[in-house]
Amino acid sequence: MNRSSLTHYAWLSIAAAFATIGLKGFAYFLTGSIGLLSDAVESLVNLLGATIALSMLIIAAHPPDEEHQFGHSKAEYFASGAEGILVLVAAVGIGVAAVGRIISPRSLQQAGPGLILSTIASLINLGVARILLRVGRKSNSITLEADARHLMTDVWTSVAVIGGVGAVALTGWQVLDPAVALAVAVNIVWTGYRLIQRSVSGLMDTALSSEEHQIITGILDGYKKQGIQFHSLRTRQAAGRRFISIHVLVPGRWTTHRGHHLVDEIEVDICNALPGATVFTHLEPVEDPLSSKDIELDR
């Protein structure tokens, strides 16, 4: 998928954020529920996060240049990290508001219409989150995945808030409203932590997943049957791009032409199995003792 086309989905997230902010804000205006207020605040965070995501996706789609010869894909990690921080800030704000409402309880008004509005907003977020998650996984975009998971957190937040407000309307126990808001804040903290953790891992050049590593080794095992050896396999993930480096050991009697065609074939096989991969190969004679001395090079 063309990386520049991913910005369309960021615009979809922004549109959904505006819609849900309006619906949830009006629901809070009708009911006075601190739980619904916490839900509206999280939608505001969604808007900020989606805006940052759009900016970073635009940067990440830029082709490599002289100053960034491996591309700009890592910009996506900044979007994910920023959204994680915004989530944590929102959680603190919700927690403070909930504690204040526990200290000074307030009865709810027009719970029915408020719950209907919140339900509509949640369905919008659910639909958009499913789209973003599907596209994010397909295109290996951590930005869209982070936005999708944040929206899904918002959906579950709304479910909890709707349940809390409904329980207050049925039982008259006003403390249930801020109690649900506090539970929402704790859940949001966990989401923010995971977003930040994944962003840091990406910026630290984390290796490919074990599943992807097995795909690579499976391809190489097929060549070992031809008497070819490999070592110094190194991998790293950079948002939508994968970088793979490997040393290929062939019989010393081979010509440069034959060796070159072999490594080209290996690179093509890996790229077909892992779209978006950039493969670097280093050709060495298997009989030369110097070939084994660089196994631990830069490791």
GROMACS .gro file of C-alpha atoms in nm:
model
  299
    1MET     CA    1   0.000   0.000   0.000
    2ASN     CA    2   0.117   0.350  -0.085
    3ARG     CA    3   0.218   0.507   0.249
    4SER     CA    4   0.082   0.847   0.147
    5SER     CA    5  -0.267   0.697   0.117
    6LEU     CA    6  -0.265   0.624   0.492
    7THR     CA    7  -0.335   0.993   0.560
    8HIS     CA    8  -0.692   0.937   0.437
    9TYR     CA    9  -0.752   0.715   0.740
   10ALA     CA   10  -0.608   0.979   0.974
   11TRP     CA   11  -0.863   1.225   0.832
   12LEU     CA   12  -1.134   0.965   0.901
   13SER     CA   13  -1.018   0.946   1.263
   14ILE     CA   14  -1.026   1.326   1.292
   15ALA     CA   15  -1.381   1.340   1.155
   16ALA     CA   16  -1.491   1.071   1.400
   17ALA     CA   17  -1.330   1.262   1.689
   18PHE     CA   18  -1.521   1.580   1.604
   19ALA     CA   19  -1.847   1.386   1.584
   20THR     CA   20  -1.797   1.203   1.914
   21ILE     CA   21  -1.682   1.517   2.099
   22GLY     CA   22  -2.006   1.686   1.997
   23LEU     CA   23  -2.225   1.392   2.094
   24LYS     CA   24  -2.054   1.318   2.425
   25GLY     CA   25  -2.022   1.684   2.517
   26PHE     CA   26  -2.395   1.732   2.466
   27ALA     CA   27  -2.461   1.414   2.666
   28TYR     CA   28  -2.263   1.561   2.957
   29PHE     CA   29  -2.451   1.892   2.922
   30LEU     CA   30  -2.782   1.706   2.952
   31THR     CA   31  -2.690   1.475   3.240
   32GLY     CA   32  -2.411   1.642   3.437
   33SER     CA   33  -2.245   1.299   3.462
   34ILE     CA   34  -1.875   1.309   3.546
   35GLY     CA   35  -1.847   0.970   3.375
   36LEU     CA   36  -1.979   1.114   3.049
   37LEU     CA   37  -1.747   1.412   3.095
   38SER     CA   38  -1.451   1.174   3.124
   39ASP     CA   39  -1.570   1.006   2.806
   40ALA     CA   40  -1.588   1.341   2.624
   41VAL     CA   41  -1.239   1.435   2.746
   42GLU     CA   42  -1.097   1.114   2.604
   43SER     CA   43  -1.258   1.196   2.268
   44LEU     CA   44  -1.082   1.533   2.280
   45VAL     CA   45  -0.757   1.344   2.332
   46ASN     CA   46  -0.854   1.130   2.032
   47LEU     CA   47  -0.876   1.447   1.822
   48LEU     CA   48  -0.534   1.567   1.933
   49GLY     CA   49  -0.386   1.222   1.875
   50ALA     CA   50  -0.542   1.191   1.529
   51THR     CA   51  -0.406   1.533   1.434
   52ILE     CA   52  -0.056   1.434   1.542
   53ALA     CA   53  -0.096   1.103   1.359
   54LEU     CA   54  -0.187   1.286   1.038
   55SER     CA   55   0.122   1.507   1.065
   56MET     CA   56   0.356   1.213   1.127
   57LEU     CA   57   0.203   1.002   0.848
   58ILE     CA   58   0.264   1.287   0.604
   59ILE     CA   59   0.629   1.302   0.714
   60ALA     CA   60   0.671   0.923   0.711
   61ALA     CA   61   0.543   0.907   0.351
   62HIS     CA   62   0.829   1.129   0.227
   63PRO     CA   63   1.082   0.936   0.018
   64PRO     CA   64   1.445   0.900   0.132
   65ASP     CA   65   1.667   1.203   0.081
   66GLU     CA   66   2.033   1.293   0.136
   67GLU     CA   67   1.980   1.364   0.506
   68HIS     CA   68   1.748   1.067   0.567
   69GLN     CA   69   1.879   0.795   0.337
   70PHE     CA   70   1.680   0.518   0.506
   71GLY     CA   71   1.355   0.712   0.476
   72HIS     CA   72   1.130   0.889   0.728
   73SER     CA   73   0.921   0.593   0.850
   74LYS     CA   74   1.031   0.630   1.213
   75ALA     CA   75   0.826   0.951   1.235
   76GLU     CA   76   0.530   0.722   1.307
   77TYR     CA   77   0.678   0.631   1.644
   78PHE     CA   78   0.660   0.995   1.752
   79ALA     CA   79   0.287   0.996   1.678
   80SER     CA   80   0.232   0.682   1.883
   81GLY     CA   81   0.441   0.815   2.173
   82ALA     CA   82   0.268   1.154   2.169
   83GLU     CA   83  -0.071   0.987   2.174
   84GLY     CA   84   0.038   0.775   2.469
   85ILE     CA   85   0.139   1.088   2.662
   86LEU     CA   86  -0.193   1.257   2.578
   87VAL     CA   87  -0.377   0.951   2.705
   88LEU     CA   88  -0.193   0.971   3.039
   89VAL     CA   89  -0.271   1.343   3.072
   90ALA     CA   90  -0.638   1.272   3.005
   91ALA     CA   91  -0.636   0.999   3.271
   92VAL     CA   92  -0.503   1.241   3.533
   93GLY     CA   93  -0.770   1.497   3.444
   94ILE     CA   94  -1.047   1.239   3.465
   95GLY     CA   95  -0.917   1.111   3.799
   96VAL     CA   96  -0.910   1.461   3.951
   97ALA     CA   97  -1.263   1.534   3.831
   98ALA     CA   98  -1.391   1.200   3.965
   99VAL     CA   99  -1.243   1.255   4.311
  100GLY     CA  100  -1.403   1.600   4.319
  101ARG     CA  101  -1.742   1.450   4.236
  102ILE     CA  102  -1.703   1.186   4.508
  103ILE     CA  103  -1.639   1.464   4.760
  104SER     CA  104  -1.928   1.674   4.626
  105PRO     CA  105  -2.194   1.439   4.481
  106ARG     CA  106  -2.439   1.568   4.220
  107SER     CA  107  -2.757   1.407   4.094
  108LEU     CA  108  -2.787   1.320   3.726
  109GLN     CA  109  -3.041   1.473   3.488
  110GLN     CA  110  -3.195   1.335   3.167
  111ALA     CA  111  -2.994   1.014   3.181
  112GLY     CA  112  -3.191   0.851   2.897
  113PRO     CA  113  -3.109   1.100   2.619
  114GLY     CA  114  -2.749   1.127   2.741
  115LEU     CA  115  -2.703   0.750   2.720
  116ILE     CA  116  -2.848   0.740   2.368
  117LEU     CA  117  -2.604   1.008   2.249
  118SER     CA  118  -2.309   0.831   2.411
  119THR     CA  119  -2.412   0.500   2.252
  120ILE     CA  120  -2.421   0.658   1.904
  121ALA     CA  121  -2.074   0.808   1.961
  122SER     CA  122  -1.942   0.468   2.072
  123LEU     CA  123  -2.071   0.299   1.759
  124ILE     CA  124  -1.894   0.560   1.546
  125ASN     CA  125  -1.567   0.496   1.730
  126LEU     CA  126  -1.610   0.119   1.702
  127GLY     CA  127  -1.656   0.136   1.325
  128VAL     CA  128  -1.360   0.368   1.271
  129ALA     CA  129  -1.136   0.168   1.508
  130ARG     CA  130  -1.201  -0.155   1.317
  131ILE     CA  131  -1.113   0.014   0.988
  132LEU     CA  132  -0.793   0.169   1.127
  133LEU     CA  133  -0.681  -0.156   1.291
  134ARG     CA  134  -0.733  -0.355   0.970
  135VAL     CA  135  -0.546  -0.103   0.756
  136GLY     CA  136  -0.276  -0.051   1.021
  137ARG     CA  137  -0.198  -0.424   1.038
  138LYS     CA  138  -0.206  -0.464   0.662
  139SER     CA  139   0.029  -0.168   0.604
  140ASN     CA  140   0.236  -0.226   0.922
  141SER     CA  141   0.158   0.129   1.039
  142ILE     CA  142   0.211   0.169   1.414
  143THR     CA  143   0.043   0.511   1.392
  144LEU     CA  144  -0.288   0.375   1.264
  145GLU     CA  145  -0.270   0.078   1.501
  146ALA     CA  146  -0.209   0.310   1.797
  147ASP     CA  147  -0.501   0.531   1.693
  148ALA     CA  148  -0.723   0.224   1.650
  149ARG     CA  149  -0.634   0.085   1.993
  150HIS     CA  150  -0.693   0.425   2.149
  151LEU     CA  151  -1.037   0.439   1.987
  152MET     CA  152  -1.114   0.087   2.110
  153THR     CA  153  -1.017   0.199   2.460
  154ASP     CA  154  -1.262   0.484   2.413
  155VAL     CA  155  -1.530   0.233   2.314
  156TRP     CA  156  -1.478   0.023   2.627
  157THR     CA  157  -1.464   0.342   2.831
  158SER     CA  158  -1.803   0.441   2.690
  159VAL     CA  159  -1.945   0.097   2.766
  160ALA     CA  160  -1.835   0.132   3.129
  161VAL     CA  161  -1.965   0.488   3.154
  162ILE     CA  162  -2.300   0.398   3.000
  163GLY     CA  163  -2.330   0.111   3.245
  164GLY     CA  164  -2.239   0.339   3.537
  165VAL     CA  165  -2.482   0.614   3.442
  166GLY     CA  166  -2.755   0.355   3.382
  167ALA     CA  167  -2.687   0.205   3.725
  168VAL     CA  168  -2.712   0.548   3.887
  169ALA     CA  169  -3.043   0.614   3.712
  170LEU     CA  170  -3.180   0.279   3.834
  171THR     CA  171  -3.043   0.275   4.191
  172GLY     CA  172  -2.994   0.641   4.275
  173TRP     CA  173  -2.640   0.567   4.404
  174GLN     CA  174  -2.461   0.880   4.288
  175VAL     CA  175  -2.118   0.747   4.389
  176LEU     CA  176  -2.131   0.493   4.103
  177ASP     CA  177  -2.080   0.770   3.846
  178PRO     CA  178  -1.740   0.898   3.972
  179ALA     CA  179  -1.638   0.541   4.067
  180VAL     CA  180  -1.677   0.436   3.704
  181ALA     CA  181  -1.484   0.745   3.595
  182LEU     CA  182  -1.193   0.643   3.821
  183ALA     CA  183  -1.196   0.292   3.673
  184VAL     CA  184  -1.190   0.449   3.327
  185ALA     CA  185  -0.886   0.658   3.426
  186VAL     CA  186  -0.696   0.346   3.539
  187ASN     CA  187  -0.776   0.168   3.211
  188ILE     CA  188  -0.661   0.471   3.012
  189VAL     CA  189  -0.329   0.479   3.202
  190TRP     CA  190  -0.259   0.120   3.092
  191THR     CA  191  -0.336   0.205   2.730
  192GLY     CA  192  -0.108   0.510   2.742
  193TYR     CA  193   0.173   0.306   2.895
  194ARG     CA  194   0.154   0.043   2.618
  195LEU     CA  195   0.155   0.306   2.344
  196ILE     CA  196   0.463   0.477   2.489
  197GLN     CA  197   0.640   0.143   2.546
  198ARG     CA  198   0.590   0.038   2.184
  199SER     CA  199   0.711   0.373   2.056
  200VAL     CA  200   1.028   0.354   2.264
  201SER     CA  201   1.091  -0.002   2.142
  202GLY     CA  202   1.065   0.114   1.781
  203LEU     CA  203   1.299   0.408   1.830
  204MET     CA  204   1.549   0.172   1.993
  205ASP     CA  205   1.566  -0.039   1.671
  206THR     CA  206   1.391  -0.344   1.811
  207ALA     CA  207   1.441  -0.664   1.610
  208LEU     CA  208   1.164  -0.816   1.401
  209SER     CA  209   0.913  -1.040   1.576
  210SER     CA  210   0.989  -1.408   1.635
  211GLU     CA  211   0.729  -1.500   1.371
  212GLU     CA  212   0.900  -1.284   1.107
  213HIS     CA  213   1.241  -1.413   1.215
  214GLN     CA  214   1.118  -1.768   1.159
  215ILE     CA  215   1.004  -1.673   0.808
  216ILE     CA  216   1.357  -1.551   0.728
  217THR     CA  217   1.530  -1.856   0.875
  218GLY     CA  218   1.285  -2.082   0.690
  219ILE     CA  219   1.390  -1.923   0.360
  220LEU     CA  220   1.758  -1.955   0.447
  221ASP     CA  221   1.717  -2.320   0.549
  222GLY     CA  222   1.604  -2.394   0.195
  223TYR     CA  223   1.936  -2.263   0.062
  224LYS     CA  224   2.141  -2.454   0.318
  225LYS     CA  225   2.044  -2.772   0.134
  226GLN     CA  226   2.253  -2.636  -0.155
  227GLY     CA  227   2.562  -2.615   0.068
  228ILE     CA  228   2.519  -2.243   0.141
  229GLN     CA  229   2.586  -2.115   0.495
  230PHE     CA  230   2.472  -1.801   0.677
  231HIS     CA  231   2.560  -1.603   0.985
  232SER     CA  232   2.535  -1.255   1.141
  233LEU     CA  233   2.162  -1.224   1.079
  234ARG     CA  234   2.046  -0.886   1.211
  235THR     CA  235   1.700  -0.730   1.183
  236ARG     CA  236   1.525  -0.412   1.288
  237GLN     CA  237   1.179  -0.263   1.249
  238ALA     CA  238   1.125   0.100   1.146
  239ALA     CA  239   0.744   0.142   1.147
  240GLY     CA  240   0.634   0.025   0.800
  241ARG     CA  241   0.985  -0.076   0.693
  242ARG     CA  242   1.197  -0.377   0.786
  243PHE     CA  243   1.574  -0.389   0.758
  244ILE     CA  244   1.755  -0.724   0.737
  245SER     CA  245   2.130  -0.784   0.718
  246ILE     CA  246   2.294  -1.122   0.665
  247HIS     CA  247   2.631  -1.272   0.565
  248VAL     CA  248   2.613  -1.538   0.293
  249LEU     CA  249   2.894  -1.798   0.279
  250VAL     CA  250   2.950  -1.982  -0.051
  251PRO     CA  251   3.223  -2.214  -0.181
  252GLY     CA  252   3.538  -2.018  -0.265
  253ARG     CA  253   3.555  -2.169  -0.612
  254TRP     CA  254   3.236  -1.987  -0.711
  255THR     CA  255   3.263  -1.695  -0.951
  256THR     CA  256   3.154  -1.348  -0.846
  257HIS     CA  257   2.879  -1.372  -1.108
  258ARG     CA  258   2.732  -1.688  -0.954
  259GLY     CA  259   2.753  -1.551  -0.600
  260HIS     CA  260   2.589  -1.226  -0.704
  261HIS     CA  261   2.295  -1.407  -0.861
  262LEU     CA  262   2.253  -1.619  -0.547
  263VAL     CA  263   2.233  -1.325  -0.305
  264ASP     CA  264   1.995  -1.147  -0.543
  265GLU     CA  265   1.769  -1.453  -0.533
  266ILE     CA  266   1.784  -1.464  -0.153
  267GLU     CA  267   1.697  -1.093  -0.125
  268VAL     CA  268   1.400  -1.132  -0.360
  269ASP     CA  269   1.268  -1.433  -0.168
  270ILE     CA  270   1.283  -1.247   0.165
  271CYS     CA  271   1.125  -0.931   0.020
  272ASN     CA  272   0.839  -1.134  -0.129
  273ALA     CA  273   0.775  -1.298   0.208
  274LEU     CA  274   0.809  -0.973   0.406
  275PRO     CA  275   0.680  -0.676   0.201
  276GLY     CA  276   0.852  -0.350   0.281
  277ALA     CA  277   1.179  -0.521   0.371
  278THR     CA  278   1.522  -0.389   0.273
  279VAL     CA  279   1.778  -0.672   0.266
  280PHE     CA  280   2.155  -0.627   0.286
  281THR     CA  281   2.376  -0.926   0.202
  282HIS     CA  282   2.750  -0.971   0.244
  283LEU     CA  283   2.914  -1.246   0.035
  284GLU     CA  284   3.203  -1.449   0.185
  285PRO     CA  285   3.398  -1.767   0.096
  286VAL     CA  286   3.302  -2.047   0.334
  287GLU     CA  287   3.660  -2.191   0.350
  288ASP     CA  288   3.827  -1.862   0.457
  289PRO     CA  289   3.890  -1.847   0.838
  290LEU     CA  290   3.834  -1.470   0.822
  291SER     CA  291   3.471  -1.535   0.730
  292SER     CA  292   3.397  -1.669   1.078
  293LYS     CA  293   3.571  -1.385   1.262
  294ASP     CA  294   3.300  -1.133   1.185
  295ILE     CA  295   3.012  -1.338   1.331
  296GLU     CA  296   3.009  -1.124   1.643
  297LEU     CA  297   3.078  -0.799   1.457
  298ASP     CA  298   2.873  -0.510   1.601
  299ARG     CA  299   2.665  -0.748   1.808
   0.00000   0.00000   0.00000
